[in-house]
Amino acid sequence: MDVADLRVAYRFGELADGGLADGWLTLARTWIEEAIAARLPEPNAIVLATIDADGAPATRTVLCKAIDERGIVFYTGTRSNKGQELAAHPVAAVTFPLIGMERQIHLRGPVERVSAEETLEYWNHRPRGSQLGAWASHQSAPIATREDLEAQLVEVTARFADVDPIPVPPHWGGYLLRPRLIEFWQGRADRLHDRLRIHPPDPTVIRLQP
Ligand SMILES: Cc1cc2nc3c(=O)[nH]c(=O)nc-3n(C[C@H](O)[C@H](O)[C@H](O)COP(=O)(O)O)c2cc1C
């Protein structure tokens, strides 16, 4: 296997100059809906970049759980590496890698915590097992063995045995990225891809060379 020989011609679609005429949110939703319809795995997965304590970028995948006029929302452990990084530097960049559609959506901007009410509403939609898992895990902290992790789950499962609904852990919640830059990328033939960028709230659409 030689990765240098991996080459795909992108021919799925195009992004016309007027592609953002109905606004970024409409196009983003359309692309995500098309990815769902095409049965792409995890079509709401985003690669989230934060700034670490040394000023270096750090990335990982999370799931986008809301996309609306404000921007995009994801949920995670607030004590995690990313939680600490966002507390120190409340800015982020995210990319939806919709590779199966030969597309990506990229957003950057300031990040803030979502309200306790919004977090609770989403939390209540989560299966009980996921809720217990969130309580059981000190996300991003080292742990000696898998067995120790499972023991923590046994402990919280017992603790919440008679508790329904399970409350939101104090170390867990939602984050909202309010985009100041959004770019849509559509793969085209011969690497002459389409890129349209906007800087909300300015509606001016900028086409970038691929
Ligand atoms: C497909 C996929 C979806 C994920 N979704 C989430 C998520 O929604 N929230 C989360 O905290 N971690 C999620 N993770 C795990 C993160 O990538 C990461 O390992 C974890 O959040 C710890 O990151 P950190 O140490 O940089 O804070 C997901 C991973 C994958 C591969």
PDB file of N, CA and C in Angstrom, residues 97-150:
ATOM      1  N   PRO A  97     -16.263  16.797   8.285  1.00  0.00           N
ATOM      2  CA  PRO A  97     -15.596  16.146   7.148  1.00  0.00           C
ATOM      3  C   PRO A  97     -16.575  15.249   6.396  1.00  0.00           C
ATOM      4  N   LEU A  98     -17.365  15.827   5.530  1.00  0.00           N
ATOM      5  CA  LEU A  98     -18.401  15.054   4.827  1.00  0.00           C
ATOM      6  C   LEU A  98     -17.773  14.393   3.599  1.00  0.00           C
ATOM      7  N   ILE A  99     -16.747  13.580   3.873  1.00  0.00           N
ATOM      8  CA  ILE A  99     -15.891  13.055   2.805  1.00  0.00           C
ATOM      9  C   ILE A  99     -16.693  12.241   1.783  1.00  0.00           C
ATOM     10  N   GLY A 100     -17.661  11.480   2.277  1.00  0.00           N
ATOM     11  CA  GLY A 100     -18.463  10.650   1.377  1.00  0.00           C
ATOM     12  C   GLY A 100     -19.253  11.466   0.366  1.00  0.00           C
ATOM     13  N   MET A 101     -19.421  12.750   0.660  1.00  0.00           N
ATOM     14  CA  MET A 101     -20.107  13.650  -0.274  1.00  0.00           C
ATOM     15  C   MET A 101     -19.093  14.552  -0.985  1.00  0.00           C
ATOM     16  N   GLU A 102     -17.799  14.277  -0.751  1.00  0.00           N
ATOM     17  CA  GLU A 102     -16.724  15.106  -1.329  1.00  0.00           C
ATOM     18  C   GLU A 102     -16.886  16.569  -0.892  1.00  0.00           C
ATOM     19  N   ARG A 103     -17.230  16.745   0.390  1.00  0.00           N
ATOM     20  CA  ARG A 103     -17.507  18.080   0.914  1.00  0.00           C
ATOM     21  C   ARG A 103     -16.867  18.256   2.282  1.00  0.00           C
ATOM     22  N   GLN A 104     -16.679  19.517   2.677  1.00  0.00           N
ATOM     23  CA  GLN A 104     -16.445  19.809   4.082  1.00  0.00           C
ATOM     24  C   GLN A 104     -17.043  21.179   4.392  1.00  0.00           C
ATOM     25  N   ILE A 105     -17.437  21.331   5.652  1.00  0.00           N
ATOM     26  CA  ILE A 105     -17.902  22.627   6.152  1.00  0.00           C
ATOM     27  C   ILE A 105     -16.985  22.993   7.305  1.00  0.00           C
ATOM     28  N   HIS A 106     -16.468  24.201   7.253  1.00  0.00           N
ATOM     29  CA  HIS A 106     -15.506  24.641   8.270  1.00  0.00           C
ATOM     30  C   HIS A 106     -16.042  25.904   8.930  1.00  0.00           C
ATOM     31  N   LEU A 107     -15.952  25.955  10.258  1.00  0.00           N
ATOM     32  CA  LEU A 107     -16.429  27.139  10.994  1.00  0.00           C
ATOM     33  C   LEU A 107     -15.405  27.502  12.062  1.00  0.00           C
ATOM     34  N   ARG A 108     -15.274  28.786  12.328  1.00  0.00           N
ATOM     35  CA  ARG A 108     -14.389  29.258  13.402  1.00  0.00           C
ATOM     36  C   ARG A 108     -15.062  30.379  14.152  1.00  0.00           C
ATOM     37  N   GLY A 109     -14.773  30.484  15.425  1.00  0.00           N
ATOM     38  CA  GLY A 109     -15.334  31.598  16.168  1.00  0.00           C
ATOM     39  C   GLY A 109     -15.217  31.410  17.658  1.00  0.00           C
ATOM     40  N   PRO A 110     -15.737  32.391  18.398  1.00  0.00           N
ATOM     41  CA  PRO A 110     -15.729  32.286  19.852  1.00  0.00           C
ATOM     42  C   PRO A 110     -16.668  31.190  20.331  1.00  0.00           C
ATOM     43  N   VAL A 111     -16.329  30.630  21.486  1.00  0.00           N
ATOM     44  CA  VAL A 111     -17.120  29.536  22.065  1.00  0.00           C
ATOM     45  C   VAL A 111     -17.584  29.951  23.454  1.00  0.00           C
ATOM     46  N   GLU A 112     -18.820  29.609  23.758  1.00  0.00           N
ATOM     47  CA  GLU A 112     -19.352  29.888  25.099  1.00  0.00           C
ATOM     48  C   GLU A 112     -20.116  28.665  25.584  1.00  0.00           C
ATOM     49  N   ARG A 113     -20.310  28.575  26.885  1.00  0.00           N
ATOM     50  CA  ARG A 113     -21.118  27.483  27.435  1.00  0.00           C
ATOM     51  C   ARG A 113     -22.582  27.740  27.121  1.00  0.00           C
ATOM     52  N   VAL A 114     -23.340  26.707  26.795  1.00  0.00           N
ATOM     53  CA  VAL A 114     -24.785  26.892  26.622  1.00  0.00           C
ATOM     54  C   VAL A 114     -25.433  26.916  28.006  1.00  0.00           C
ATOM     55  N   SER A 115     -26.667  27.392  28.058  1.00  0.00           N
ATOM     56  CA  SER A 115     -27.342  27.544  29.353  1.00  0.00           C
ATOM     57  C   SER A 115     -27.584  26.182  30.004  1.00  0.00           C
ATOM     58  N   ALA A 116     -27.767  26.225  31.312  1.00  0.00           N
ATOM     59  CA  ALA A 116     -28.078  24.989  32.044  1.00  0.00           C
ATOM     60  C   ALA A 116     -29.385  24.385  31.537  1.00  0.00           C
ATOM     61  N   GLU A 117     -30.332  25.244  31.143  1.00  0.00           N
ATOM     62  CA  GLU A 117     -31.627  24.748  30.650  1.00  0.00           C
ATOM     63  C   GLU A 117     -31.442  23.978  29.345  1.00  0.00           C
ATOM     64  N   GLU A 118     -30.652  24.545  28.439  1.00  0.00           N
ATOM     65  CA  GLU A 118     -30.431  23.873  27.149  1.00  0.00           C
ATOM     66  C   GLU A 118     -29.669  22.567  27.351  1.00  0.00           C
ATOM     67  N   THR A 119     -28.686  22.598  28.244  1.00  0.00           N
ATOM     68  CA  THR A 119     -27.934  21.371  28.539  1.00  0.00           C
ATOM     69  C   THR A 119     -28.865  20.302  29.105  1.00  0.00           C
ATOM     70  N   LEU A 120     -29.733  20.709  30.014  1.00  0.00           N
ATOM     71  CA  LEU A 120     -30.655  19.752  30.639  1.00  0.00           C
ATOM     72  C   LEU A 120     -31.586  19.131  29.604  1.00  0.00           C
ATOM     73  N   GLU A 121     -32.071  19.965  28.685  1.00  0.00           N
ATOM     74  CA  GLU A 121     -32.988  19.455  27.667  1.00  0.00           C
ATOM     75  C   GLU A 121     -32.319  18.364  26.834  1.00  0.00           C
ATOM     76  N   TYR A 122     -31.060  18.616  26.441  1.00  0.00           N
ATOM     77  CA  TYR A 122     -30.360  17.593  25.669  1.00  0.00           C
ATOM     78  C   TYR A 122     -30.037  16.376  26.543  1.00  0.00           C
ATOM     79  N   TRP A 123     -29.566  16.621  27.747  1.00  0.00           N
ATOM     80  CA  TRP A 123     -29.211  15.540  28.683  1.00  0.00           C
ATOM     81  C   TRP A 123     -30.370  14.563  28.841  1.00  0.00           C
ATOM     82  N   ASN A 124     -31.577  15.124  28.958  1.00  0.00           N
ATOM     83  CA  ASN A 124     -32.757  14.285  29.186  1.00  0.00           C
ATOM     84  C   ASN A 124     -33.097  13.408  27.985  1.00  0.00           C
ATOM     85  N   HIS A 125     -32.530  13.765  26.821  1.00  0.00           N
ATOM     86  CA  HIS A 125     -32.730  12.932  25.629  1.00  0.00           C
ATOM     87  C   HIS A 125     -31.742  11.770  25.565  1.00  0.00           C
ATOM     88  N   ARG A 126     -30.705  11.818  26.398  1.00  0.00           N
ATOM     89  CA  ARG A 126     -29.665  10.789  26.314  1.00  0.00           C
ATOM     90  C   ARG A 126     -30.139   9.501  26.984  1.00  0.00           C
ATOM     91  N   PRO A 127     -29.734   8.350  26.443  1.00  0.00           N
ATOM     92  CA  PRO A 127     -30.078   7.100  27.115  1.00  0.00           C
ATOM     93  C   PRO A 127     -29.449   7.056  28.516  1.00  0.00           C
ATOM     94  N   ARG A 128     -30.100   6.344  29.420  1.00  0.00           N
ATOM     95  CA  ARG A 128     -29.621   6.254  30.800  1.00  0.00           C
ATOM     96  C   ARG A 128     -28.169   5.748  30.863  1.00  0.00           C
ATOM     97  N   GLY A 129     -27.839   4.791  29.989  1.00  0.00           N
ATOM     98  CA  GLY A 129     -26.473   4.259  29.987  1.00  0.00           C
ATOM     99  C   GLY A 129     -25.442   5.340  29.678  1.00  0.00           C
ATOM    100  N   SER A 130     -25.757   6.235  28.732  1.00  0.00           N
ATOM    101  CA  SER A 130     -24.832   7.329  28.399  1.00  0.00           C
ATOM    102  C   SER A 130     -24.718   8.303  29.569  1.00  0.00           C
ATOM    103  N   GLN A 131     -25.846   8.514  30.243  1.00  0.00           N
ATOM    104  CA  GLN A 131     -25.824   9.416  31.400  1.00  0.00           C
ATOM    105  C   GLN A 131     -24.923   8.848  32.497  1.00  0.00           C
ATOM    106  N   LEU A 132     -25.057   7.561  32.742  1.00  0.00           N
ATOM    107  CA  LEU A 132     -24.217   6.930  33.768  1.00  0.00           C
ATOM    108  C   LEU A 132     -22.745   6.975  33.353  1.00  0.00           C
ATOM    109  N   GLY A 133     -22.499   6.764  32.064  1.00  0.00           N
ATOM    110  CA  GLY A 133     -21.127   6.822  31.571  1.00  0.00           C
ATOM    111  C   GLY A 133     -20.506   8.190  31.786  1.00  0.00           C
ATOM    112  N   ALA A 134     -21.310   9.236  31.579  1.00  0.00           N
ATOM    113  CA  ALA A 134     -20.794  10.599  31.786  1.00  0.00           C
ATOM    114  C   ALA A 134     -20.457  10.829  33.257  1.00  0.00           C
ATOM    115  N   TRP A 135     -21.282  10.291  34.146  1.00  0.00           N
ATOM    116  CA  TRP A 135     -20.987  10.404  35.577  1.00  0.00           C
ATOM    117  C   TRP A 135     -19.738   9.594  35.945  1.00  0.00           C
ATOM    118  N   ALA A 136     -19.568   8.449  35.283  1.00  0.00           N
ATOM    119  CA  ALA A 136     -18.497   7.527  35.678  1.00  0.00           C
ATOM    120  C   ALA A 136     -17.122   7.974  35.214  1.00  0.00           C
ATOM    121  N   SER A 137     -17.067   8.817  34.176  1.00  0.00           N
ATOM    122  CA  SER A 137     -15.775   9.132  33.563  1.00  0.00           C
ATOM    123  C   SER A 137     -15.290  10.530  33.910  1.00  0.00           C
ATOM    124  N   HIS A 138     -14.087  10.611  34.412  1.00  0.00           N
ATOM    125  CA  HIS A 138     -13.389  11.899  34.527  1.00  0.00           C
ATOM    126  C   HIS A 138     -12.638  12.060  33.210  1.00  0.00           C
ATOM    127  N   GLN A 139     -13.338  12.618  32.227  1.00  0.00           N
ATOM    128  CA  GLN A 139     -12.825  12.599  30.850  1.00  0.00           C
ATOM    129  C   GLN A 139     -11.436  13.224  30.746  1.00  0.00           C
ATOM    130  N   SER A 140     -10.566  12.523  30.065  1.00  0.00           N
ATOM    131  CA  SER A 140      -9.186  12.905  29.760  1.00  0.00           C
ATOM    132  C   SER A 140      -8.216  12.685  30.917  1.00  0.00           C
ATOM    133  N   ALA A 141      -8.690  12.245  32.077  1.00  0.00           N
ATOM    134  CA  ALA A 141      -7.776  11.949  33.180  1.00  0.00           C
ATOM    135  C   ALA A 141      -7.260  10.514  33.031  1.00  0.00           C
ATOM    136  N   PRO A 142      -5.992  10.278  33.346  1.00  0.00           N
ATOM    137  CA  PRO A 142      -5.475   8.906  33.264  1.00  0.00           C
ATOM    138  C   PRO A 142      -6.171   7.992  34.269  1.00  0.00           C
ATOM    139  N   ILE A 143      -6.243   6.712  33.928  1.00  0.00           N
ATOM    140  CA  ILE A 143      -6.757   5.706  34.861  1.00  0.00           C
ATOM    141  C   ILE A 143      -5.923   4.444  34.655  1.00  0.00           C
ATOM    142  N   ALA A 144      -5.672   3.723  35.754  1.00  0.00           N
ATOM    143  CA  ALA A 144      -4.692   2.631  35.684  1.00  0.00           C
ATOM    144  C   ALA A 144      -5.125   1.518  34.734  1.00  0.00           C
ATOM    145  N   THR A 145      -6.369   1.058  34.853  1.00  0.00           N
ATOM    146  CA  THR A 145      -6.798  -0.087  34.046  1.00  0.00           C
ATOM    147  C   THR A 145      -8.240   0.084  33.591  1.00  0.00           C
ATOM    148  N   ARG A 146      -8.632  -0.701  32.606  1.00  0.00           N
ATOM    149  CA  ARG A 146     -10.026  -0.751  32.139  1.00  0.00           C
ATOM    150  C   ARG A 146     -10.946  -1.195  33.291  1.00  0.00           C
ATOM    151  N   GLU A 147     -10.398  -2.096  34.070  1.00  0.00           N
ATOM    152  CA  GLU A 147     -11.160  -2.620  35.218  1.00  0.00           C
ATOM    153  C   GLU A 147     -11.533  -1.486  36.184  1.00  0.00           C
ATOM    154  N   ASP A 148     -10.598  -0.613  36.425  1.00  0.00           N
ATOM    155  CA  ASP A 148     -10.867   0.528  37.324  1.00  0.00           C
ATOM    156  C   ASP A 148     -11.980   1.397  36.753  1.00  0.00           C
ATOM    157  N   LEU A 149     -11.956   1.598  35.440  1.00  0.00           N
ATOM    158  CA  LEU A 149     -12.992   2.417  34.797  1.00  0.00           C
ATOM    159  C   LEU A 149     -14.362   1.751  34.973  1.00  0.00           C
ATOM    160  N   GLU A 150     -14.401   0.450  34.744  1.00  0.00           N
ATOM    161  CA  GLU A 150     -15.671  -0.267  34.879  1.00  0.00           C
ATOM    162  C   GLU A 150     -16.155  -0.272  36.332  1.00  0.00           C
TER     163      GLU A 150
END
